[in-house]
GROMACS .gro file of C-alpha atoms in nm:
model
  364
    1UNK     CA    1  -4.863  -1.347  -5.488
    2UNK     CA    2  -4.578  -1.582  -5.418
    3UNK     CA    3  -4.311  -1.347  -5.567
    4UNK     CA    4  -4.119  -1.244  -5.261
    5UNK     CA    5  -4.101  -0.844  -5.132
    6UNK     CA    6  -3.819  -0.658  -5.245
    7UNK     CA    7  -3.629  -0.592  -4.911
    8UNK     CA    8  -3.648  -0.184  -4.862
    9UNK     CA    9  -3.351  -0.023  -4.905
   10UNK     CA   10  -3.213   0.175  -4.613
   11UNK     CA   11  -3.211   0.554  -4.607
   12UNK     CA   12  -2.950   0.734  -4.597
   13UNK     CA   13  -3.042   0.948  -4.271
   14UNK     CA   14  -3.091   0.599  -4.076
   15UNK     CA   15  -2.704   0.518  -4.150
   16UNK     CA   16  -2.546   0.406  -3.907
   17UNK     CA   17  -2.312   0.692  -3.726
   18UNK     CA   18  -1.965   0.715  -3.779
   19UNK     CA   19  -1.687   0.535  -3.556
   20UNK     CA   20  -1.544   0.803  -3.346
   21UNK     CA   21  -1.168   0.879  -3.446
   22UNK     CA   22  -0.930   0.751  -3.281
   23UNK     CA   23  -0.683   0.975  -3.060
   24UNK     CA   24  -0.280   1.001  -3.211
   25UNK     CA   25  -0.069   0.717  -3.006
   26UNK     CA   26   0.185   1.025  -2.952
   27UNK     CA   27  -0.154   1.186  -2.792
   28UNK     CA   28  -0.225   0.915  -2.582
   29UNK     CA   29   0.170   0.936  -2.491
   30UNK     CA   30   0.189   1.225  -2.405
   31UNK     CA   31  -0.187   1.302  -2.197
   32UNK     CA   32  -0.036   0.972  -1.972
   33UNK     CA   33   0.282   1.148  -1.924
   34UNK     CA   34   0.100   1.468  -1.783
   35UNK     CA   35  -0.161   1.263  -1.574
   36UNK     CA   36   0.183   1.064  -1.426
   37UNK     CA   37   0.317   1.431  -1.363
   38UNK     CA   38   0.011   1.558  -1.207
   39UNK     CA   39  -0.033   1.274  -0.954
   40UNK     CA   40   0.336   1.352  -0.855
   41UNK     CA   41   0.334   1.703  -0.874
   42UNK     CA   42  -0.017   1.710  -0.655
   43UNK     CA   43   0.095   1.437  -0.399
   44UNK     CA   44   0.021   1.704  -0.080
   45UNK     CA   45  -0.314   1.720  -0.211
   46UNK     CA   46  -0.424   1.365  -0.337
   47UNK     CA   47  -0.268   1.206  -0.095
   48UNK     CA   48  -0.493   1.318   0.240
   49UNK     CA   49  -0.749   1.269   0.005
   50UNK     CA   50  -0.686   0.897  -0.078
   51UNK     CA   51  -0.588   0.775   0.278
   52UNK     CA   52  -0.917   0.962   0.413
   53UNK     CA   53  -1.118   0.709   0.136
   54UNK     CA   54  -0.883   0.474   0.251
   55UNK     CA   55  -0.965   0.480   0.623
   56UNK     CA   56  -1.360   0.553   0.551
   57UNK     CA   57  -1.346   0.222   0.315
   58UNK     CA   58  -1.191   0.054   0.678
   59UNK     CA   59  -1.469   0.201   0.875
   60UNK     CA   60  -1.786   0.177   0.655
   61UNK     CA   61  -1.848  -0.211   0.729
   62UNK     CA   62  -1.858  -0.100   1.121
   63UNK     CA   63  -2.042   0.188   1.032
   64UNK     CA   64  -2.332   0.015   0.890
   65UNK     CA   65  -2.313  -0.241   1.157
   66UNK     CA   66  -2.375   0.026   1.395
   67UNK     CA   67  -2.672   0.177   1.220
   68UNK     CA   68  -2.863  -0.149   1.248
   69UNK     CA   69  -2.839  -0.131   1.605
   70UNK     CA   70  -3.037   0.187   1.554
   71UNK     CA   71  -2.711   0.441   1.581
   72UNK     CA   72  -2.735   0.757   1.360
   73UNK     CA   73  -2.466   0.744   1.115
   74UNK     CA   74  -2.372   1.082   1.246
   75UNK     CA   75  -2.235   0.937   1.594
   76UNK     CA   76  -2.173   0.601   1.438
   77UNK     CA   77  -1.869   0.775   1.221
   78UNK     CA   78  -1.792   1.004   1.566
   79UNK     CA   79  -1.732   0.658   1.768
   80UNK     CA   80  -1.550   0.449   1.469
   81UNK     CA   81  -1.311   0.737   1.449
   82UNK     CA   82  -1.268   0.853   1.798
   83UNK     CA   83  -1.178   0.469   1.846
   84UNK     CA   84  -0.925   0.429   1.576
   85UNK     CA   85  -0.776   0.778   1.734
   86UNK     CA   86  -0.750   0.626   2.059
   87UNK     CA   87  -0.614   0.292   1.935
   88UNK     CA   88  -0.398   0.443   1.723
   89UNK     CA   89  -0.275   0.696   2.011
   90UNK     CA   90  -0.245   0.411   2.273
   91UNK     CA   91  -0.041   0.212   2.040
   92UNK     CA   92   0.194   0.502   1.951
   93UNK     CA   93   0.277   0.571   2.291
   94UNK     CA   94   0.323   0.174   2.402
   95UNK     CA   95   0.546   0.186   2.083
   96UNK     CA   96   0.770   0.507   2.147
   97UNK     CA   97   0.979   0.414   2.395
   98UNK     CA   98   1.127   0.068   2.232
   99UNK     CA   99   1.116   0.278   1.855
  100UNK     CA  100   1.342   0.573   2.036
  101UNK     CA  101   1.553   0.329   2.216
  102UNK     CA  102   1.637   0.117   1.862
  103UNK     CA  103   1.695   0.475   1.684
  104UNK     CA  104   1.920   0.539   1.972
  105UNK     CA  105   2.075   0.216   1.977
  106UNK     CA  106   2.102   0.172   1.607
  107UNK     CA  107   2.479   0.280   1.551
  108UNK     CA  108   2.610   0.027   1.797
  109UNK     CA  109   2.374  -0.245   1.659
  110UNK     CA  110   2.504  -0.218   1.344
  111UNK     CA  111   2.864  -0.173   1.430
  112UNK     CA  112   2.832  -0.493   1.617
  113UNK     CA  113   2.624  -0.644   1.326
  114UNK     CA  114   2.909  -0.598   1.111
  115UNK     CA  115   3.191  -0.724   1.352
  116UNK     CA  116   2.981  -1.053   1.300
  117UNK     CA  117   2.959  -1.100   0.951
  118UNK     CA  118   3.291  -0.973   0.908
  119UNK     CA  119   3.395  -1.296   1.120
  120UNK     CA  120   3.173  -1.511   0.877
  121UNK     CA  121   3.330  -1.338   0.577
  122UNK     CA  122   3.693  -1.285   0.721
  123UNK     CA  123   3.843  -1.595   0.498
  124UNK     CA  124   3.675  -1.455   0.159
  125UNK     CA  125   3.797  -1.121   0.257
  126UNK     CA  126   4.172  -1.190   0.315
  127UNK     CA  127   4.171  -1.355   0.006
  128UNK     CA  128   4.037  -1.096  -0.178
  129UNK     CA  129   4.340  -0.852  -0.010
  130UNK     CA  130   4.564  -1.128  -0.123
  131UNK     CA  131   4.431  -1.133  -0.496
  132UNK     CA  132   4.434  -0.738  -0.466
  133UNK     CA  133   4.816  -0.693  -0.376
  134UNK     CA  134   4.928  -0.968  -0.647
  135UNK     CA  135   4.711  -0.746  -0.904
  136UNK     CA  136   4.891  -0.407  -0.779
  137UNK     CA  137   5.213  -0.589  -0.843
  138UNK     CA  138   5.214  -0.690  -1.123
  139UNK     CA  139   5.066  -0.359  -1.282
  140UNK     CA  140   5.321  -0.161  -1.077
  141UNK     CA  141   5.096   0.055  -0.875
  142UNK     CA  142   5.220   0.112  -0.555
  143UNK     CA  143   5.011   0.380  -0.408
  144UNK     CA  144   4.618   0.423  -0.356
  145UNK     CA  145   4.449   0.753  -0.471
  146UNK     CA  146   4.333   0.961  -0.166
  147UNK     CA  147   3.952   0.929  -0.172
  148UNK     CA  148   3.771   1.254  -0.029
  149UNK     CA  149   3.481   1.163   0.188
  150UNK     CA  150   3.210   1.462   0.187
  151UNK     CA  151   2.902   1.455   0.479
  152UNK     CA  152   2.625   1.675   0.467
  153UNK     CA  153   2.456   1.770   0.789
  154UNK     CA  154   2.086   1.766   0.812
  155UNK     CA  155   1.954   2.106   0.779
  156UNK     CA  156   1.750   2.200   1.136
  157UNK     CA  157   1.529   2.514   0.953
  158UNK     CA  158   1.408   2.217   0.691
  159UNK     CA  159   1.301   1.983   1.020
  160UNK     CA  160   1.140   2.328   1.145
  161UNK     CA  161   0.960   2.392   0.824
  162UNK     CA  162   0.818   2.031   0.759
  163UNK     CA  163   0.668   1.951   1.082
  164UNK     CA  164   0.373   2.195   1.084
  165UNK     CA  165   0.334   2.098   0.721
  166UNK     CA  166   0.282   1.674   0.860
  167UNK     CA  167   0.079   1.810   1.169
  168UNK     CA  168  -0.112   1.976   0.873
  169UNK     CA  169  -0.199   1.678   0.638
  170UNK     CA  170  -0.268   1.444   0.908
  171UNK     CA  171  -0.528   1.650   1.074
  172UNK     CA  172  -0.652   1.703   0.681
  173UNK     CA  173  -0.669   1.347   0.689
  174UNK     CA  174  -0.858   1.294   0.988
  175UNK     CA  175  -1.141   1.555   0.884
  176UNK     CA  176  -1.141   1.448   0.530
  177UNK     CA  177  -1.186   1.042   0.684
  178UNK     CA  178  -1.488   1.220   0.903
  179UNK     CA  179  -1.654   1.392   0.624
  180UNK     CA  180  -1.594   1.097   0.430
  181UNK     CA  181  -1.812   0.859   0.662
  182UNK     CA  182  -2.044   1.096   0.704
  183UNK     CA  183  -2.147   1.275   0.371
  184UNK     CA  184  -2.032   1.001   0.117
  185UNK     CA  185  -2.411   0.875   0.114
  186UNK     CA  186  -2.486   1.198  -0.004
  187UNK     CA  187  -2.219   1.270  -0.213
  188UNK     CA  188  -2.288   0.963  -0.456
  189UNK     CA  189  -2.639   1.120  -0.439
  190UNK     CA  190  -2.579   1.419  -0.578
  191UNK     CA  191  -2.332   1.260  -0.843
  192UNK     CA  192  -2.649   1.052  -0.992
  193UNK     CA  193  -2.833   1.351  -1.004
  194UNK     CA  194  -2.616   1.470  -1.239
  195UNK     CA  195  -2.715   1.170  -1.455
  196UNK     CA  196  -2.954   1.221  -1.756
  197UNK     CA  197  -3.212   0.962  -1.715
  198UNK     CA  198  -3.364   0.721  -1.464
  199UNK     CA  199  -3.231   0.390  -1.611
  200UNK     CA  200  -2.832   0.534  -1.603
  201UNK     CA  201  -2.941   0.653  -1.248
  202UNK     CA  202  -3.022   0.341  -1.163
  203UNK     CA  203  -2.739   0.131  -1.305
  204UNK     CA  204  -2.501   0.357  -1.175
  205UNK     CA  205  -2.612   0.365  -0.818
  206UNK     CA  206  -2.591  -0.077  -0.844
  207UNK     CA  207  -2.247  -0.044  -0.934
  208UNK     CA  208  -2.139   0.227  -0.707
  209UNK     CA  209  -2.302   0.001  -0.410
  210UNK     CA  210  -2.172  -0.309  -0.510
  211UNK     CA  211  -1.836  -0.157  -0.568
  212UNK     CA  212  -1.818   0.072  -0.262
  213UNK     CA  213  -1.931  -0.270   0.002
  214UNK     CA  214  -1.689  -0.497  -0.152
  215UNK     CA  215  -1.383  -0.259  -0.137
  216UNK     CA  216  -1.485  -0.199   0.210
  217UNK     CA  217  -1.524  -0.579   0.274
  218UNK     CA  218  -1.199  -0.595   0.066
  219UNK     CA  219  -0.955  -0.321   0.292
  220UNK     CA  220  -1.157  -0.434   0.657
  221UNK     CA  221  -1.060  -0.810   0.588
  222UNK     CA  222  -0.686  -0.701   0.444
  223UNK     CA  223  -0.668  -0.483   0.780
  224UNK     CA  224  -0.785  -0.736   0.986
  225UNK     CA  225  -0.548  -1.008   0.844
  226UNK     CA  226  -0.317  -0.784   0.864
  227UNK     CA  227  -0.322  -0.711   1.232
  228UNK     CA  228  -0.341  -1.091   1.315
  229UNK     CA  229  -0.025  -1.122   1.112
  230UNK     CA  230   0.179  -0.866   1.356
  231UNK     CA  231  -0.013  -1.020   1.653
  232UNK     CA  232   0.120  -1.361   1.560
  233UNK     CA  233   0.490  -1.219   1.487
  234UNK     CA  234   0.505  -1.053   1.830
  235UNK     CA  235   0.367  -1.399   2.023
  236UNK     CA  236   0.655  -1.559   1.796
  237UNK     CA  237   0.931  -1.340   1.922
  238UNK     CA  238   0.834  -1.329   2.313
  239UNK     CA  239   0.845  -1.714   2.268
  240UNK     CA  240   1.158  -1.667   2.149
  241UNK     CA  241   1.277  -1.392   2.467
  242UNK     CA  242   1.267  -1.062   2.299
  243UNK     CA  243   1.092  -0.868   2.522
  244UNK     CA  244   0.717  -0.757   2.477
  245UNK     CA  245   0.744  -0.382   2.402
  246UNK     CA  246   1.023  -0.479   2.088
  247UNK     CA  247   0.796  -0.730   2.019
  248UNK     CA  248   0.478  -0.551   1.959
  249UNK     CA  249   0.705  -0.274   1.754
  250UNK     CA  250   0.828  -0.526   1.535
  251UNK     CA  251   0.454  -0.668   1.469
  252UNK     CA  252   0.319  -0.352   1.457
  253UNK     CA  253   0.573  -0.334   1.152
  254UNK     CA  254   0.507  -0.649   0.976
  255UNK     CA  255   0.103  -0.551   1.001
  256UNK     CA  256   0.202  -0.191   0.783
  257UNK     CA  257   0.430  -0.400   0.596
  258UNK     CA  258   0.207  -0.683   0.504
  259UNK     CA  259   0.000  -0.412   0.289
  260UNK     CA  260   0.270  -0.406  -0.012
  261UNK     CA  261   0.243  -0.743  -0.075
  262UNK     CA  262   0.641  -0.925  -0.199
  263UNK     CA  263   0.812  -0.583  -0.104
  264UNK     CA  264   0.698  -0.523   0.245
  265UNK     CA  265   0.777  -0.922   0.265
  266UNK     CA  266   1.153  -0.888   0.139
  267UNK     CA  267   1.181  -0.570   0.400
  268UNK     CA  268   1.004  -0.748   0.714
  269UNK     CA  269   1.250  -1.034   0.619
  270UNK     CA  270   1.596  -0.794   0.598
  271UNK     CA  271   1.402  -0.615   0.954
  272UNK     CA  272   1.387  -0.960   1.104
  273UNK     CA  273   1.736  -1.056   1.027
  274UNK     CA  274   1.889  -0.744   1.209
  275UNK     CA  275   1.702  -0.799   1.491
  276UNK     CA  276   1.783  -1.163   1.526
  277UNK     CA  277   2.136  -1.077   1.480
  278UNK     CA  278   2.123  -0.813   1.761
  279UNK     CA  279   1.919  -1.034   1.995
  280UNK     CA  280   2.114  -1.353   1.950
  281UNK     CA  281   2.510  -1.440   1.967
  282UNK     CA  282   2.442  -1.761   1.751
  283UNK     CA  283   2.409  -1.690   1.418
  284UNK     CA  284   2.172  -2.032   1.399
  285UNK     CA  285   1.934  -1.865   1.633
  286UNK     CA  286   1.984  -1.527   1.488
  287UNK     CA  287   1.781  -1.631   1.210
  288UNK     CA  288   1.467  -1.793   1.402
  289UNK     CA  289   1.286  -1.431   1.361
  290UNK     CA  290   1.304  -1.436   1.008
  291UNK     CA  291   1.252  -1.785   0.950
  292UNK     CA  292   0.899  -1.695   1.164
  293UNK     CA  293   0.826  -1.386   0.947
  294UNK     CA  294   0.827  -1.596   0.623
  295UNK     CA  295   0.622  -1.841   0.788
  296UNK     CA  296   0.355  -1.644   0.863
  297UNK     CA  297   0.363  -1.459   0.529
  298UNK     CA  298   0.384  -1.762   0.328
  299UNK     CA  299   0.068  -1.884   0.559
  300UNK     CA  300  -0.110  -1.607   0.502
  301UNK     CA  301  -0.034  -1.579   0.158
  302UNK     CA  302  -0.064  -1.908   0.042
  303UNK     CA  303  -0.397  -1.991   0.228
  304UNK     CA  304  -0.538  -1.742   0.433
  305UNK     CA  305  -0.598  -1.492   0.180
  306UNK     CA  306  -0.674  -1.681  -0.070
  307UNK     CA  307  -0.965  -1.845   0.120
  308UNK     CA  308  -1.111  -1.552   0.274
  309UNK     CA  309  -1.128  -1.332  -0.026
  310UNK     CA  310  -1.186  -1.563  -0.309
  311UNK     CA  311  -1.079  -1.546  -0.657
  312UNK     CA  312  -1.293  -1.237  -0.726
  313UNK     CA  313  -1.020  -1.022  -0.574
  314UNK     CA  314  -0.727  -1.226  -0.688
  315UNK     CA  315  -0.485  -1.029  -0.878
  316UNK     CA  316  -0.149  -1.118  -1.068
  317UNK     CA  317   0.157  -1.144  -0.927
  318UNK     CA  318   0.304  -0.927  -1.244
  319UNK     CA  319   0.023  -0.701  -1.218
  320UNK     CA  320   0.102  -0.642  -0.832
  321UNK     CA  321   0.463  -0.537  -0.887
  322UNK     CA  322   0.442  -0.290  -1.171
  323UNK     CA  323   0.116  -0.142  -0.910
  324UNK     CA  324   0.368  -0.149  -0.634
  325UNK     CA  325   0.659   0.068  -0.856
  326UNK     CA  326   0.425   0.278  -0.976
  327UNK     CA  327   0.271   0.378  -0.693
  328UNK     CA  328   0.545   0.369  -0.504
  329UNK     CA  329   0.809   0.569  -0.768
  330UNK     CA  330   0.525   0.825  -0.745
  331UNK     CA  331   0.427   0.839  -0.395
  332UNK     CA  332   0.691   0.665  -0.155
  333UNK     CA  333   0.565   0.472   0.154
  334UNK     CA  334   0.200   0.616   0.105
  335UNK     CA  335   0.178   0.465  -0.277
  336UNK     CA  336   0.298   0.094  -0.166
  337UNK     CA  337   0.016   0.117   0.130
  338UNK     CA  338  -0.223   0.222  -0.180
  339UNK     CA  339  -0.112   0.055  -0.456
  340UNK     CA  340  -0.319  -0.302  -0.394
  341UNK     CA  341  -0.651  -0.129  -0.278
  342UNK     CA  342  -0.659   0.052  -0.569
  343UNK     CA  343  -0.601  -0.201  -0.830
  344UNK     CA  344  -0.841  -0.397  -0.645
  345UNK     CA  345  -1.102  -0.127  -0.655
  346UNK     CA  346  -0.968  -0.049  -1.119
  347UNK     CA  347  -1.023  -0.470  -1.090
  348UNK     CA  348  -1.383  -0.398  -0.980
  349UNK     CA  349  -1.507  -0.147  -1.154
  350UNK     CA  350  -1.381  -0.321  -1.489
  351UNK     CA  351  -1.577  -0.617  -1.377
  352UNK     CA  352  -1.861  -0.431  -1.375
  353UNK     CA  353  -1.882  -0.230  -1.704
  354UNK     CA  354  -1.947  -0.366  -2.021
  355UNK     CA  355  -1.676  -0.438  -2.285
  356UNK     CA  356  -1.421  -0.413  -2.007
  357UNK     CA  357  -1.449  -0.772  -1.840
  358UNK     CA  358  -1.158  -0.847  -2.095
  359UNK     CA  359  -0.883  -0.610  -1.944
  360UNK     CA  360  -0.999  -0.727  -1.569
  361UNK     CA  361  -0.902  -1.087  -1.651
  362UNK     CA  362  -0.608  -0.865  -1.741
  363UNK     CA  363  -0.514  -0.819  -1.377
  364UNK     CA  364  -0.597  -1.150  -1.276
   0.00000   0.00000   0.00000
């Protein structure tokens, strides 16, 4: 009675299943090569797509605020975008004249740029001559090599040919941001529908919630810092007597900038110091733009962010560059204004599946 039961042994149809085989590393190689290539190759496609979630992710916050005063979501999406059209339009057109005037202006500018630094660098240039004719000397040469300069001239058939096709993808963005606000309710509907049971259903619609309101909280807050950024730029240069149509250009250009986080810094900064060079005789003063831009950045880098956000969307510095080449190697202007929200968004929905909290500290 005290002898102990002999433990039963397990059958063999109970076994526990297989691991599943691994995939070749020359497979994995090679199916990320052709993703790469497909995401370049289908740029006129993805892209509309992506800035349409992109704008609906901006809107949805203002959305929902609207439908708890009782607004359909119908004509709650209609007014959102009708009043980013009109902001956007009203903006454009304060903008054009001071954007056409600097295109305009931009050959002088810069010939008169460089008459300036060539007087800060005359000294280190005539010794350079100097240390050039002793070389050519003493080696005997005494004649250059004719250089052949070739220009190309801007085809005006490819200007012809590419406009409709812009026209094109931004009214494919506009729709696609409309259907977006609209129908994306019901599209993650019909998605869980496709789910087998209840309990998936059900854990899948939490994540796709909690995901989809904090990227939204996530791009509104980044947009909204964003714009107070280029609002504080332009109050900084009409304080310092650039006039108030350059000045809202210029902030209008750190705000798009601000979204590529270290690049769009190191541009603004290189933007700043032309136009505190054109503005300004003394060089001293000629840098006062700048040294604003980097203020602000570094403020809003260093504590603004930070502090509104939380760690929860912090992401590594190292993390942020290789995103930014990336994204922008494969998409130009359009990837660096991407790349952030959508490591944010990989950040999140590692967060939320389990096994995968590991490789979101990854990113952080």
């Amino acid at each position: 009675m005290s002898e102990s039961l002999p433990e039963a042994d397990t059958p063999a149809d109970t076994a526990l299943p297989a691991p599943r085989p691994r995939a070749p590393t020359a497979l994995v190689v090679l199916a990320t090569l052709a993703v790469g290539y497909t995401l370049w190759a289908a740029q006129s496609v993805i892209l509309p797509v992506l800035l349409a979630m992109f704008f609906a992710l901006v809107g949805n916050p203002i959305i929902r605020g609207l439908q708890k005063l009782r607004v359909p979501r119908f004509l709650a999406a209609m007014l959102v975008l009708l009043g980013g059209l009109a902001g956007s339009g009203a903006l454009a057109v304060q903008l054009a004249g001071p954007a056409s005037d600097w295109v305009q202006q931009a050959p002088q500018q810069l010939r008169q740029i460089s008459r300036q630094v060539q007087a800060l660098v005359k000294p280190v240039q005539q010794a350079n001559q100097a240390a050039e004719s002793f070389a050519r000397a003493a080696g005997g040469e005494g004649n250059r090599r004719v250089e052949v300069v070739r220009t190309q001239l801007d085809d005006p058939y490819k200007v012809l040919v590419r406009t409709p096709k812009l026209a094109a993808s931004a009214l494919a963005v506009v729709l696609l941001t409309l259907f977006f606000m609209i129908y994306g309710q019901n599209l993650q509907r019909h998605v869980l529908a496709l789910l087998p049971n209840r309990q998936q259903k059900r854990f899948t619609a939490e994540i796709l919630r909690s995901i989809e309101h904090e990227i939204s909280r996530y791009v509104l807050t980044i947009s909204v810092i964003n714009v107070l950024v280029g609002l504080a730029l332009a109050g900084a240069l009409v304080l310092l007597g650039i006039d108030l149509p350059d000045a809202l250009l210029w902030g209008t250009v750190a705000a798009l900038l601000n979204f590529a986080p270290y690049v769009g810094a190191l541009i603004g900064i290189a933007l700043m110091l032309l136009v505190g060079f054109v503005e300004f005789r003394d060089p001293l003063t000629a840098t006062l733009p700048a040294l604003c831009y980097l203020a602000l950045h570094t403020l809003e880098g260093q504590l603004v962010t930070p502090v509104v956000l939380g760690r929860s969307m912090a992401i590594s510095p190292l993390m942020l560059i290789l995103a930014l080449m990336l994204f922008g190697w494969l998409w130009g202007m359009v990837g660096l204004l991407l790349a952030v929200p959508l490591l944010v968004c990989v950040k999140l929905v590692l967060t939320r599946l389990d096994g995968m909290q590991g490789w979101a500290r990854l990113l952080e």
